[in-house]
PDB file of C-alpha atoms in Angstrom:
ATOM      1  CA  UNK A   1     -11.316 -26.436  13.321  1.00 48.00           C
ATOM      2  CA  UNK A   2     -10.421 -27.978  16.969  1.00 52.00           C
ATOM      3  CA  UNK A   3     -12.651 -26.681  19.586  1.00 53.00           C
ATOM      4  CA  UNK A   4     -11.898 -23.470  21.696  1.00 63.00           C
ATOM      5  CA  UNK A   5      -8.822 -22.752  19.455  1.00 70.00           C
ATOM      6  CA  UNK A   6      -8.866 -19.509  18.312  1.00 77.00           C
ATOM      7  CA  UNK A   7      -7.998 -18.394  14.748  1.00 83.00           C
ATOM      8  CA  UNK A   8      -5.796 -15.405  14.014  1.00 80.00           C
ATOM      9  CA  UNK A   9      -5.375 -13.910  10.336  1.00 79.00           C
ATOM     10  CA  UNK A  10      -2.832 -11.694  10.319  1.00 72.00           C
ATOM     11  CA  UNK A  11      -1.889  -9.432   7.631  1.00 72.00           C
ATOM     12  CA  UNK A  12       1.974  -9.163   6.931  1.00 62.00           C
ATOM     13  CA  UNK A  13       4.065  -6.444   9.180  1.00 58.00           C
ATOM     14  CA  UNK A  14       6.441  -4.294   7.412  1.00 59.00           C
ATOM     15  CA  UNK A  15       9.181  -3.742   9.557  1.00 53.00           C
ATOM     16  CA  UNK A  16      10.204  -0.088   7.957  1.00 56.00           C
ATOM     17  CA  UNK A  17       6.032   0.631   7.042  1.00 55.00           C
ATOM     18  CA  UNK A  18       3.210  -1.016   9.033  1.00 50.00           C
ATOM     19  CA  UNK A  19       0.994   1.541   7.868  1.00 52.00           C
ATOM     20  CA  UNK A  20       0.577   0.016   4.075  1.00 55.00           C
ATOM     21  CA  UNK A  21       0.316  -3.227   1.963  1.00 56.00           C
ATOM     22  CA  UNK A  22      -1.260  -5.291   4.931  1.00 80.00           C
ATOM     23  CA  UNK A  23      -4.343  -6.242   3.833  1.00 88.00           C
ATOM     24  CA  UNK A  24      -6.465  -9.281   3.994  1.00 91.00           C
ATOM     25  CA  UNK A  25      -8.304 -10.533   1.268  1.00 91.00           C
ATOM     26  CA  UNK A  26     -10.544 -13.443  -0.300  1.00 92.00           C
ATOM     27  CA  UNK A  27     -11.164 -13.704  -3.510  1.00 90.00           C
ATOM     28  CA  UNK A  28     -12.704 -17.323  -3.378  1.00 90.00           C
ATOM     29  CA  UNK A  29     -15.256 -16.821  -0.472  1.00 92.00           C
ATOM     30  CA  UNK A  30     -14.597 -18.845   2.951  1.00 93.00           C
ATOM     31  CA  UNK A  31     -16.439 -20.742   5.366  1.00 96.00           C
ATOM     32  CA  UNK A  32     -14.317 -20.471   8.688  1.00 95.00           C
ATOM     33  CA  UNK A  33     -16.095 -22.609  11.231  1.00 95.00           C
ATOM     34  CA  UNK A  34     -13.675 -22.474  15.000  1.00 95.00           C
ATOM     35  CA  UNK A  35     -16.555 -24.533  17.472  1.00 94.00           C
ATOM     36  CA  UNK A  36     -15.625 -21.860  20.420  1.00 95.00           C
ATOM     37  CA  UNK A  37     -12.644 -20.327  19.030  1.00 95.00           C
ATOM     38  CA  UNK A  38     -12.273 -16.817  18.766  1.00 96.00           C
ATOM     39  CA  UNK A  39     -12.273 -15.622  14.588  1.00 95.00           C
ATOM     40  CA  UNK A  40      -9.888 -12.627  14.091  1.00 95.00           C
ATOM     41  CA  UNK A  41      -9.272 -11.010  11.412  1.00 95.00           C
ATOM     42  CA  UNK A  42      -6.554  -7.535  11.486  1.00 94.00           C
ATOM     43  CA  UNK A  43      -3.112  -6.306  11.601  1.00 90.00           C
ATOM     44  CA  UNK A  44      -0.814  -4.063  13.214  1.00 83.00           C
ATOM     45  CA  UNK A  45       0.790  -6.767  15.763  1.00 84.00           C
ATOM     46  CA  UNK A  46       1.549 -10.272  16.421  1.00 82.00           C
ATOM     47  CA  UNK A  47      -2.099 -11.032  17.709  1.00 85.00           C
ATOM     48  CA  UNK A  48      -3.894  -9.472  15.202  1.00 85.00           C
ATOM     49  CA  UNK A  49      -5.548  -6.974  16.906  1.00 88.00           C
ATOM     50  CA  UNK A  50      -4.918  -3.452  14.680  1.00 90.00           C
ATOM     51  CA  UNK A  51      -6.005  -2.689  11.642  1.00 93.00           C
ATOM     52  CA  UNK A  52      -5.305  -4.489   8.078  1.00 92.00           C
ATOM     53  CA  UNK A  53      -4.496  -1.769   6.007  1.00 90.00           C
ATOM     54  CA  UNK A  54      -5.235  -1.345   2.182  1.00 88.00           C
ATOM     55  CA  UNK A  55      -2.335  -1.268  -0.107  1.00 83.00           C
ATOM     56  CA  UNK A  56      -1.142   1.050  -2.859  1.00 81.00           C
ATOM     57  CA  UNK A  57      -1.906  -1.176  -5.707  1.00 81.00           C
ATOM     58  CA  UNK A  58      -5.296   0.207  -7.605  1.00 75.00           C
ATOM     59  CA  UNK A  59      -7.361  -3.195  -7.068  1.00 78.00           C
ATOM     60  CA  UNK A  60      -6.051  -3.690  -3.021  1.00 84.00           C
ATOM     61  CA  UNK A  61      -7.110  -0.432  -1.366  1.00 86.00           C
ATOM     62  CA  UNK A  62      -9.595  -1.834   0.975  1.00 89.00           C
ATOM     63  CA  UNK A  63      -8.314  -3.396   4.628  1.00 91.00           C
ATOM     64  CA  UNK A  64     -10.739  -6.700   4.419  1.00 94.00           C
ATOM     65  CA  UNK A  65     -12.330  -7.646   1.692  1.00 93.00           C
ATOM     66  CA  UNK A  66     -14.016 -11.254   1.439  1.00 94.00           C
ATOM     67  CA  UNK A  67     -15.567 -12.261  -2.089  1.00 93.00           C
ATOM     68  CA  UNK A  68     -18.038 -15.300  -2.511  1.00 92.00           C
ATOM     69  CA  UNK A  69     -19.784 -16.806  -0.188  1.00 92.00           C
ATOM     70  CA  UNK A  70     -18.712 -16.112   3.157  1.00 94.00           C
ATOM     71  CA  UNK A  71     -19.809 -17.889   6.797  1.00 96.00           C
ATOM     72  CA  UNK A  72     -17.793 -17.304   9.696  1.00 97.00           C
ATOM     73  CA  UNK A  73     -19.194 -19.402  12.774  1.00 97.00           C
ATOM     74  CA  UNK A  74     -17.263 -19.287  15.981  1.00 97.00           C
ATOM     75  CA  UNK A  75     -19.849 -21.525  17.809  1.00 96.00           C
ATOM     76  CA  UNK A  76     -19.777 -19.073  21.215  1.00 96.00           C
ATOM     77  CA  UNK A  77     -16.119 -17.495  20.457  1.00 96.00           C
ATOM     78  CA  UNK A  78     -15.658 -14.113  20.098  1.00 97.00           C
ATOM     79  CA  UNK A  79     -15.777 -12.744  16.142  1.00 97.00           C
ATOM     80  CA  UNK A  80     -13.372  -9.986  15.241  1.00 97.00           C
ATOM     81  CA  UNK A  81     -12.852  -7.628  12.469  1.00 97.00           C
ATOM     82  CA  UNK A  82     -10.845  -4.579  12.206  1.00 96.00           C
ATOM     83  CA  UNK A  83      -9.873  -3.065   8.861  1.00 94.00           C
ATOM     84  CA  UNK A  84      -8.448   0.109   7.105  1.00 93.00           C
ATOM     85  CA  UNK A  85      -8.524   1.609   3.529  1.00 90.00           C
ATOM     86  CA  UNK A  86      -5.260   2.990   1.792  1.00 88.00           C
ATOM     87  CA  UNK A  87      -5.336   6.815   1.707  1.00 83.00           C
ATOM     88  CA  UNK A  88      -5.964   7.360  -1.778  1.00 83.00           C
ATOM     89  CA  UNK A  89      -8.501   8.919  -4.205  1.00 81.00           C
ATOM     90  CA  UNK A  90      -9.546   6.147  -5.974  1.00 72.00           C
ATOM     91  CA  UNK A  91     -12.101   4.661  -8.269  1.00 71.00           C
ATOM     92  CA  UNK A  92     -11.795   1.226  -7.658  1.00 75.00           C
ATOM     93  CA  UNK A  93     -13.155   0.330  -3.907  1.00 81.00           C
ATOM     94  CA  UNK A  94     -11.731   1.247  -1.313  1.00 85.00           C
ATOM     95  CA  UNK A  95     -13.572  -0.031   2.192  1.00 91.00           C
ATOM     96  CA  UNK A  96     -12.451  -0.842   5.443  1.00 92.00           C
ATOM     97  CA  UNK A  97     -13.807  -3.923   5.979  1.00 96.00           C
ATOM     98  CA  UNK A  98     -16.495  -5.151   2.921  1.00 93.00           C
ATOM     99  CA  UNK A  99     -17.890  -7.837   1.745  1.00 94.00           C
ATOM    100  CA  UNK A 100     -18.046  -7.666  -1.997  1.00 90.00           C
ATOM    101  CA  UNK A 101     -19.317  -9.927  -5.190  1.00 85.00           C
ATOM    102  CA  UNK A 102     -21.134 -12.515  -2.636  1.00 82.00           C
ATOM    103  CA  UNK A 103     -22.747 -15.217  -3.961  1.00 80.00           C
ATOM    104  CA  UNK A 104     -24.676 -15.997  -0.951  1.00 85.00           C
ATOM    105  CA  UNK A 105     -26.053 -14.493   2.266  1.00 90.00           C
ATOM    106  CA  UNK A 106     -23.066 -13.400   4.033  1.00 94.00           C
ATOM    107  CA  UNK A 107     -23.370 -15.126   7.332  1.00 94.00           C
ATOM    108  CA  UNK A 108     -21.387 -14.378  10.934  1.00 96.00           C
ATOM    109  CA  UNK A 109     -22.564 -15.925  13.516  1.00 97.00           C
ATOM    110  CA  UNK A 110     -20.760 -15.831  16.710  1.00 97.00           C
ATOM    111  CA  UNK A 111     -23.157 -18.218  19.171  1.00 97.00           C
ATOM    112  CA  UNK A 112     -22.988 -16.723  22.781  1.00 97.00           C
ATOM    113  CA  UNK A 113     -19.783 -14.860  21.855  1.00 98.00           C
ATOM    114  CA  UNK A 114     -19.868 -11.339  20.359  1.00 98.00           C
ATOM    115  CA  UNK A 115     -19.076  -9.288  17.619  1.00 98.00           C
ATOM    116  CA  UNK A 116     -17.251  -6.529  16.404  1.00 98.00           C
ATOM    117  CA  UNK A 117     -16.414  -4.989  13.383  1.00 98.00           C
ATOM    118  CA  UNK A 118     -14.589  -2.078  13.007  1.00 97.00           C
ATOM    119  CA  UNK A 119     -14.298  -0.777   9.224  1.00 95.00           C
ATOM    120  CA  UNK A 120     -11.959   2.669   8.724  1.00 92.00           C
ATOM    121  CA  UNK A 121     -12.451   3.869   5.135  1.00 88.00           C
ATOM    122  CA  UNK A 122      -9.452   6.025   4.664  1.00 86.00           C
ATOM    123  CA  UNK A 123     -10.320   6.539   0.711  1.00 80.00           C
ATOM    124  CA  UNK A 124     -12.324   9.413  -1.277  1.00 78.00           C
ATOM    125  CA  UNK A 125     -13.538   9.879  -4.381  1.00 76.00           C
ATOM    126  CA  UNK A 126     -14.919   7.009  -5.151  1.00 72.00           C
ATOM    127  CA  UNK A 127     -18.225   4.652  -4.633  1.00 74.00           C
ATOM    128  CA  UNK A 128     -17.367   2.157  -3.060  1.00 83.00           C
ATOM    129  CA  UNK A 129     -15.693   3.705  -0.061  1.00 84.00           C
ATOM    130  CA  UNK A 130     -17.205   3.224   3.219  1.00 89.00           C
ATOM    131  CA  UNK A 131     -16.030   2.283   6.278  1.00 92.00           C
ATOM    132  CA  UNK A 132     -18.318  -0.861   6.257  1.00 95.00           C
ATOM    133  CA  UNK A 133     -19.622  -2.392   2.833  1.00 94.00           C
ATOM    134  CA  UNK A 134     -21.836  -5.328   1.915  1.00 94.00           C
ATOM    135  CA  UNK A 135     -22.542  -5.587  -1.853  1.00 91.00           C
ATOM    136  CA  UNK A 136     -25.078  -7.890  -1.162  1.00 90.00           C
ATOM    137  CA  UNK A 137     -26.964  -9.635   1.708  1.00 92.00           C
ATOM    138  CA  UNK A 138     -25.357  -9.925   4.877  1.00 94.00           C
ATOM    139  CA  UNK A 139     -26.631 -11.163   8.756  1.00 94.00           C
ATOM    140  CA  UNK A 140     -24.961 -10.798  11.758  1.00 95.00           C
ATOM    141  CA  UNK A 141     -26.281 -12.971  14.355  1.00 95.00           C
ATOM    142  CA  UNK A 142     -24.743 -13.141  18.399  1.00 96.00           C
ATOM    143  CA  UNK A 143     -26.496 -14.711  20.942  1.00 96.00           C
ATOM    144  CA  UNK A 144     -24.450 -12.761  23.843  1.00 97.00           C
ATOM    145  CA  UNK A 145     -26.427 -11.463  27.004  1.00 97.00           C
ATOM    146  CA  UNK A 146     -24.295  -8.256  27.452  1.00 97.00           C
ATOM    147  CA  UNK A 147     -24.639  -4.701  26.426  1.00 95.00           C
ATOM    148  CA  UNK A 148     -22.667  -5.099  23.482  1.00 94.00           C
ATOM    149  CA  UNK A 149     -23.305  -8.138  21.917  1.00 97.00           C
ATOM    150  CA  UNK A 150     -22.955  -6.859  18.746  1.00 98.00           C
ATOM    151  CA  UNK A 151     -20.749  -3.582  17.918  1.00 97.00           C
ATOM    152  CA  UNK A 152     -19.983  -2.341  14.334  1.00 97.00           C
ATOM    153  CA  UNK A 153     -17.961   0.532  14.054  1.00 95.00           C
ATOM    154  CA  UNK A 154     -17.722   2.500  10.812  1.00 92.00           C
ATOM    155  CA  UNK A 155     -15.818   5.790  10.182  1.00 89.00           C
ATOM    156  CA  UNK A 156     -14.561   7.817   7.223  1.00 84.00           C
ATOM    157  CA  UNK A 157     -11.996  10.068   7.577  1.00 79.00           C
ATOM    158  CA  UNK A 158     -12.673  12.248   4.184  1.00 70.00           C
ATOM    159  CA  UNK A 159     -15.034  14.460   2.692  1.00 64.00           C
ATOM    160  CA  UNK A 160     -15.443  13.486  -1.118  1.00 65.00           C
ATOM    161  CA  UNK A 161     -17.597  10.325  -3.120  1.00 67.00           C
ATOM    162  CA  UNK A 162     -19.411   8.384  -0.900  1.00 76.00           C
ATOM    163  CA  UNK A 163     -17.022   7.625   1.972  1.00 77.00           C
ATOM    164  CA  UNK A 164     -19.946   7.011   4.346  1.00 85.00           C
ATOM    165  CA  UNK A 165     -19.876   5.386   8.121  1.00 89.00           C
ATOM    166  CA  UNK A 166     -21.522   2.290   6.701  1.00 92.00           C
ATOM    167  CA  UNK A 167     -23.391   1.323   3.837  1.00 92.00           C
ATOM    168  CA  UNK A 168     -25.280  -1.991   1.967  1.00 92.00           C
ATOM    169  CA  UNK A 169     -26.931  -2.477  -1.328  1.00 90.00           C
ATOM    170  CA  UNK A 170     -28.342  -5.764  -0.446  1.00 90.00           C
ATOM    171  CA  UNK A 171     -30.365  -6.688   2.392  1.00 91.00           C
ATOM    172  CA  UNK A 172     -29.059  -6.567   6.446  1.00 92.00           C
ATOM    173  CA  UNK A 173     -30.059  -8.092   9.216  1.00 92.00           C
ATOM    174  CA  UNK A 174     -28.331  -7.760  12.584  1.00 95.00           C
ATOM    175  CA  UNK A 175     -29.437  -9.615  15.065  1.00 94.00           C
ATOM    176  CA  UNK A 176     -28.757 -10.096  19.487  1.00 95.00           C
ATOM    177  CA  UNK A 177     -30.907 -13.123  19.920  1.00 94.00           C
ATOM    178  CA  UNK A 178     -29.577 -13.533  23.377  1.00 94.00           C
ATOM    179  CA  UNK A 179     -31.846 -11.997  26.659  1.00 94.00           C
ATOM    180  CA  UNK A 180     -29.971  -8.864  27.393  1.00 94.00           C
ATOM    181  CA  UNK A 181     -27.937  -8.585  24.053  1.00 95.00           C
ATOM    182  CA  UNK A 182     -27.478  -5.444  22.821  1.00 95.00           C
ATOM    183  CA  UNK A 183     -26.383  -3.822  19.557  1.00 96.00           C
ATOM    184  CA  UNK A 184     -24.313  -0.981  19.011  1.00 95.00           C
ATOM    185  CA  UNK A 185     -24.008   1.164  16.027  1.00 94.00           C
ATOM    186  CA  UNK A 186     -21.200   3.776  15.980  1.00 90.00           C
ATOM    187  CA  UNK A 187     -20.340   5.860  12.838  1.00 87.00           C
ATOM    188  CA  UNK A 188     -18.706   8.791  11.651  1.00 80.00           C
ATOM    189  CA  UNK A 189     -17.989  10.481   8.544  1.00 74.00           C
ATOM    190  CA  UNK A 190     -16.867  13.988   6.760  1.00 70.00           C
ATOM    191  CA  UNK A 191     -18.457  13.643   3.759  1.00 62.00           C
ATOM    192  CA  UNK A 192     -20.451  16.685   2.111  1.00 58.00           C
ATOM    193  CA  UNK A 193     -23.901  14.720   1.578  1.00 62.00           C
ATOM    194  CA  UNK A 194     -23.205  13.925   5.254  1.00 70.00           C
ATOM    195  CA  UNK A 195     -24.527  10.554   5.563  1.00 83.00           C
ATOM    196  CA  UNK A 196     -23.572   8.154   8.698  1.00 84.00           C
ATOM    197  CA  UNK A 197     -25.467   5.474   7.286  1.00 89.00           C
ATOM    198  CA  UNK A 198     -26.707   4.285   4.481  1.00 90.00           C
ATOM    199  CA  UNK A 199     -28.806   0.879   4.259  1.00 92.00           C
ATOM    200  CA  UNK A 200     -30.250   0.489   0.660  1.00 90.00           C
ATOM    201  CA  UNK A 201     -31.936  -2.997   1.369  1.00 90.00           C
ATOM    202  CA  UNK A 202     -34.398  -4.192   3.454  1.00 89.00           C
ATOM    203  CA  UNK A 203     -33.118  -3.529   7.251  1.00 91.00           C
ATOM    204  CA  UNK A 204     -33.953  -5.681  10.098  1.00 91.00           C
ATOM    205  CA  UNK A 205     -31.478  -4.249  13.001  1.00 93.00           C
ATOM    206  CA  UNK A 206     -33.464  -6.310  16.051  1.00 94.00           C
ATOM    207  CA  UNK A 207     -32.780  -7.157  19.990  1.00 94.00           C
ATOM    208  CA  UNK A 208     -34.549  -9.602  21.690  1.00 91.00           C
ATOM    209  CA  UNK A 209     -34.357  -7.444  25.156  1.00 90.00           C
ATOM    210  CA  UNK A 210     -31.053  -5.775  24.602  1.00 93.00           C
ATOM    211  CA  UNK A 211     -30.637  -1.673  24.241  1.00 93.00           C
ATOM    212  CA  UNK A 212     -29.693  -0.853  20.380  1.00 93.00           C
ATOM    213  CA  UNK A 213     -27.607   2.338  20.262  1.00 92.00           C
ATOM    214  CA  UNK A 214     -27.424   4.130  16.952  1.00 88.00           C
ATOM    215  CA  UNK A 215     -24.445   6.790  17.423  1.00 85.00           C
ATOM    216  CA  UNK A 216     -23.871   8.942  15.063  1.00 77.00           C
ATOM    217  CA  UNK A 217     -21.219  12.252  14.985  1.00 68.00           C
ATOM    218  CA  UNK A 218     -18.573   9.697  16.541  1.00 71.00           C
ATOM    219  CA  UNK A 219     -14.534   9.992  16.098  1.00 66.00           C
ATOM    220  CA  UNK A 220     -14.619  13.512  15.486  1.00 64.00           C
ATOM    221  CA  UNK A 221     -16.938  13.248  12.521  1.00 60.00           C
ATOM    222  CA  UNK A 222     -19.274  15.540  11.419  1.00 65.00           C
ATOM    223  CA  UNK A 223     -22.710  15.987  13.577  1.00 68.00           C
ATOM    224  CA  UNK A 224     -26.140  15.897  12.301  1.00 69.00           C
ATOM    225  CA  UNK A 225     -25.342  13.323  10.220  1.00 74.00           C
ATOM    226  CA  UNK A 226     -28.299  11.552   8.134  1.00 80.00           C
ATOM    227  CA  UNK A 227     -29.511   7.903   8.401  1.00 85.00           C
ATOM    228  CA  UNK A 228     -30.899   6.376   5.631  1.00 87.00           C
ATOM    229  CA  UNK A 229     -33.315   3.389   5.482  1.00 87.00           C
ATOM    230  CA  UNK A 230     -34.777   1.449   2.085  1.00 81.00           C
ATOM    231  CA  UNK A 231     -38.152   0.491   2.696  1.00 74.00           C
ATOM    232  CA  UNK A 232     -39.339  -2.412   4.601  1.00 82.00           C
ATOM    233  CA  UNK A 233     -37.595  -1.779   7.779  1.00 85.00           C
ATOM    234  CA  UNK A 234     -37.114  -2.812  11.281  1.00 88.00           C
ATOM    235  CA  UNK A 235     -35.572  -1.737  14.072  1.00 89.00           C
ATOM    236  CA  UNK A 236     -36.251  -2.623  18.021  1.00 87.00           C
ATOM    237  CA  UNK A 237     -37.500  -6.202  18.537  1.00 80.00           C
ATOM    238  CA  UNK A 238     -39.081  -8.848  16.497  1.00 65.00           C
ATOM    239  CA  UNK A 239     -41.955  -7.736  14.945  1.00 51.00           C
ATOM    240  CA  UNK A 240     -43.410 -11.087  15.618  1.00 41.00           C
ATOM    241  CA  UNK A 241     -42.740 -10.839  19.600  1.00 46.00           C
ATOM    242  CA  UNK A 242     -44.273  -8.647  22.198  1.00 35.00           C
ATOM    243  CA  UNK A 243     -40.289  -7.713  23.703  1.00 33.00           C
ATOM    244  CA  UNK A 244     -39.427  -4.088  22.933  1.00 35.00           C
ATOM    245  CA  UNK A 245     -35.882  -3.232  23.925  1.00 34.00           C
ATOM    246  CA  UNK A 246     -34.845   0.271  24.764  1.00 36.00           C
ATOM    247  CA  UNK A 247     -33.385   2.393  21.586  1.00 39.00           C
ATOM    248  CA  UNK A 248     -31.346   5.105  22.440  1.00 39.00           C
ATOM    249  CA  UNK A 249     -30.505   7.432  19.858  1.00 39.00           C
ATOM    250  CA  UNK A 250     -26.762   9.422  19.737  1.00 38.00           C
ATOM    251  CA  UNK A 251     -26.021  12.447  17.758  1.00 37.00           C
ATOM    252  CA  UNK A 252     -28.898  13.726  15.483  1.00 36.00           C
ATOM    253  CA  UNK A 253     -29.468  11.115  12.479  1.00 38.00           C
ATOM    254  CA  UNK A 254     -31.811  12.177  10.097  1.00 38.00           C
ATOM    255  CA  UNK A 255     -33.541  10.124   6.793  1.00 33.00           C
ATOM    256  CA  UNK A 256     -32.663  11.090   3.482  1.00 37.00           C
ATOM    257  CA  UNK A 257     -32.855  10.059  -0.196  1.00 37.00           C
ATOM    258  CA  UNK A 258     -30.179   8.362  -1.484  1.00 41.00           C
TER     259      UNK A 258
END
C-alpha cells in the first residue's frame, strides 16, 4: 500500500436506514499492510468513522467480523475499528467487532501510531455476543508514547446469554511497547452473570512505562461488574523488566468462574 495513505473501509450507507445491513466482513482472512497510513475500518459516514452495523440476515449480525488469518500493520498510522451488532436475539454470533475462525495469531500492529477498537454488541441470547470477540489468539501491539496508546472499548447493551464487554477463548496479548504508552480498557455490560470481561486464555495486558486503566461500569452499564482471568496471567509490565507502570483500577471488577 503507498506510504502515508490512509485506508478507509466503509460499509454501505442506506439512504432511508443507516442503522442496518452495513456491516463489514472477511471471510478469507486479510493482511492489510498501509507503511504510515491510517487502517479504518466503520460506517455511519463518508470517512468511516461510525459504526458498521450488523444486518438482519441470521449469519451477518455482527458489525466486523474478520475470518482467517488476519494482520493489519499500519507501520506508525493510526489503527481504527468501530463496530455494532444487529439488535436481535440470536443464536448465531452476534459481536461488535470479532475476530472469528482464525487460523493464525491475529496480529494489529500499529508502529508509533495507536489503536482503538470500539466493539458495541447490540445482540442477546446467544454465545457469541460480546462487544469484543477473538475466537482464538489475538495481539495488539502500539508503540505510541501517549496515554492512550492503546484503547479498546467494549459494551453490551442487553441483559441475556453472554453479551459481555469483551471476551477471548484463545490467548491475548496487548501490548504499549512505547516509553509512556498507555492502555486503556473500558467496558460495560447489563448482563445477569454481570461480567465486564472475560479472558479465557492466557492474558498478557503489559506497558512498558505507560498507566493501564481497566474501567469497568462504563456507558451506563451495570457496576460491580466481574473480571475474569484464565490462568497464567499478566498485567503491569514485562515480567522480564524491572519497569512497573501505574494501574489504576475504575469501577469495582471482581474474578469469577466462568
Amino acid at each position: 500500500f503507498p506510504s502515508h495513505d490512509t485506508l478507509r473501509i466503509r460499509s454501505y450507507i442506506n439512504p432511508s436506514d443507516s442503522s442496518v445491513n452495513g456491516y463489514i466482513r472477511f471471510v478469507k482472512g486479510i493482511n492489510i499492510t498501509t507503511n504510515g497510513g491510517d487502517i479504518v475500518m466503520g460506517g455511519g459516514n463518508n470517512e468511516g468513522t461510525g459504526y458498521a452495523t450488523g444486518g438482519s440476515e441470521s449469519d451477518k449480525h455482527t458489525g466486523i467480523r474478520m475470518d482467517g488469518a488476519i494482520v493489519l500493520n499500519s507501520g506508525g498510522g493510526d489503527i481504527q475499528l468501530k463496530g455494532k451488532s444487529y439488535a436481535v436475539s440470536t443464536g448465531y454470533v452476534g459481536f461488535g467487532v470479532g475476530f472469528w475462525l482464525n487460523t493464525n495469531v491475529t496480529d494489529i500492529n500499529s508502529g508509533n501510531g495507536k489503536i482503538f477498537i470500539d466493539g458495541f454488541s447490540n445482540t442477546w441470547d446467544g454465545a457469541t455476543i460480546a462487544g469484543i470477540f477473538a475466537q482464538n489468539a489475538i495481539r495488539i501491539t502500539s508503540a505510541d508514547t501517549t496515554e492512550n496508546a492503546i484503547k479498546l472499548i467494549g459494551k453490551s447493551s442487553f441483559g441475556e446469554g453472554e453479551a459481555w464487554g469483551i471476551e477471548t477463548d484463545g490467548d491475548i496479548s496487548v501490548l504499549a511497547t512505547g516509553n509512556g504508552g498507555g492502555i486503556t480498557i473500558s467496558t460495560s455490560q447489563r448482563s445477569n452473570s454481570n461480567y465486564d470481561i472475560v479472558l479465557r486464555g492466557i492474558t498478557n495486558i503489559l506497558a512498558k512505562s505507560g498507566p493501564i486503566k481497566m474501567l469497568g461500569g462504563q456507558s451506563g452499564g451495570n457496576a460491580n461488574g466481574k473480571f475474569y482471568l484464565g490462568s497464567n496471567s499478566h498485567i503491569g509490565s514485562n515480567p522480564l523488566t524491572a519497569i512497573t507502570p501505574r494501574i489504576v483500577t475504575g469501577k469495582q471488577i471482581g474474578r469469577a468462574h466462568v
